[in-house]
């Protein structure tokens, strides 16, 4: 365990020393050079995500047949505050754009609001400290990891309905008819951010860390998103200029006009894929009962 | 009579210091704050090592590059801790009071001769002390690191930001979330209230009123305080001719008024709960 942290700490120091050495003159890769990496990431994460999704739906169907899913209980205990918050935020933003006479910008409202609201909800859908009868739940014949998954599905359904209604309103306000693009704008970032939130929450055992770091990721992408594009790499200090050109692959707020259509598609596939992989990793960790009980202490 | 008042005072002080001490220890045992301090340390350390390699500085003429470097360092050294203290850490500490209720300790405390005002004050002061101690420690370590990396830093400005600036933000924002979440039944709801206070409401204010307006004086984003760094240029705010000092003074006053309002609201609510 200690060796692992030593390696983690040593890697940045070695990279820094290497890039600073006088003989090494590394230049930032261009967008074309990063494209194969994006393709590989999108392909692998997409395939794994499809396998995970298929496994989840098969499992859900089995549980449904055995009447082991408490949809109504989940619905009754669902946290509606983030749902109401996202509804209020979408309405507010539409109002702002209408009052400022910028209705064409309304197309990006749903992609700003829904991913972060869903991520907050996903981060909060499972907490070791807030589910007190953990030992009892773990002793039940039904696998424990279905509890956060059910809650996650409920959150997706609730926020998805808000997103669909909001999307319709935004398209009308903006005068756009591109429904496919409107869907692609918010679903992959929502999957990625909720995957990140639930993964950090489960890994750290602290809901607050999952929520805070996901909100930070969202805020960075929304507010300084343009500076994360490969064209801005030369303005970063080495070795960040070598890493920065690859960030677009997982840029949650990438706009279709920033890069080519192929790049946009690769980004969306990679985001959705990595999001599903993170959810799967979090669920995999929840299968280890002993570790779960130790984390809860 | 006087002796009785003195004894009562001593008891209350002892209770308050006890609360502060135990809140400090309780918060220190949580993983959340430690991760925050470690993240701040790492970001600041990387900033110290990388800042003088920025192409804008290395490509500038020598006479300009030193001035530019000094300016960039001044803002970087302060803005990163400011982001942590304005948004991230206040959300982490928001669960200080709801945690007691969730663990069932609150009912026990209510049965003891501990005044609710002292309880809340102890929680608040304990949170301020732990966050202040942690942040100061991080800045104490990273300050010399900036110097060792060969960066020209304004020591007086750095010390003033690391002491006055840090404490102002801790008092205002950590205090705000701890108090605003005090009435919540559990840690999740407490965290959600903290998140709304320092993330959602300020974003909504910026969205409606735009940045650098009068609304910033009461917004928990504390935008004027982000530019606490000792740069030569004055703060251009609100489109008026206000001086930098006046903007700071107004922002701090606004924050303290907000904190006092939340304090009285929560005390009123607690009294109502006691009667019920």
PDB file of C-alpha atoms in Angstrom, chain A residues 129 206 208-209 212-213, chain B residues 27 30-34 36 87-96 99 127 177-178 191 194-195 198:
ATOM      1  CA  UNK A 129     -22.391   6.604   7.024  1.00  0.00           C
ATOM      2  CA  UNK A 206     -17.374  10.451   1.928  1.00  0.00           C
ATOM      3  CA  UNK A 208     -19.103  15.324   0.317  1.00  0.00           C
ATOM      4  CA  UNK A 209     -15.885  14.544  -1.574  1.00  0.00           C
ATOM      5  CA  UNK A 212     -17.401  18.660  -4.276  1.00  0.00           C
ATOM      6  CA  UNK A 213     -14.890  17.259  -6.771  1.00  0.00           C
TER       7      UNK A 213
ATOM      8  CA  UNK B  27     -13.307  17.410  12.219  1.00  0.00           C
ATOM      9  CA  UNK B  30     -12.997  13.156   9.095  1.00  0.00           C
ATOM     10  CA  UNK B  31     -11.404  12.279   5.777  1.00  0.00           C
ATOM     11  CA  UNK B  32     -12.991  15.228   3.954  1.00  0.00           C
ATOM     12  CA  UNK B  33     -10.946  18.054   5.461  1.00  0.00           C
ATOM     13  CA  UNK B  34      -7.674  16.152   5.237  1.00  0.00           C
ATOM     14  CA  UNK B  36      -9.026  19.191   1.028  1.00  0.00           C
ATOM     15  CA  UNK B  87     -16.479  27.037  -2.235  1.00  0.00           C
ATOM     16  CA  UNK B  88     -14.939  23.669  -1.408  1.00  0.00           C
ATOM     17  CA  UNK B  89     -14.102  23.658   2.319  1.00  0.00           C
ATOM     18  CA  UNK B  90     -17.378  25.347   3.404  1.00  0.00           C
ATOM     19  CA  UNK B  91     -19.343  22.484   1.799  1.00  0.00           C
ATOM     20  CA  UNK B  92     -17.191  19.927   3.652  1.00  0.00           C
ATOM     21  CA  UNK B  93     -17.690  21.560   7.071  1.00  0.00           C
ATOM     22  CA  UNK B  94     -21.428  22.219   6.601  1.00  0.00           C
ATOM     23  CA  UNK B  95     -22.275  18.898   8.253  1.00  0.00           C
ATOM     24  CA  UNK B  96     -20.739  19.894  11.620  1.00  0.00           C
ATOM     25  CA  UNK B  99     -23.776  15.151  12.179  1.00  0.00           C
ATOM     26  CA  UNK B 127     -14.704  24.721  12.677  1.00  0.00           C
ATOM     27  CA  UNK B 177     -22.565  27.021   5.818  1.00  0.00           C
ATOM     28  CA  UNK B 178     -22.192  25.709   9.394  1.00  0.00           C
ATOM     29  CA  UNK B 191     -24.116  19.106   2.839  1.00  0.00           C
ATOM     30  CA  UNK B 194     -23.957  24.060   2.196  1.00  0.00           C
ATOM     31  CA  UNK B 195     -23.740  23.283  -1.524  1.00  0.00           C
ATOM     32  CA  UNK B 198     -21.872  28.582  -1.607  1.00  0.00           C
TER      33      UNK B 198
END
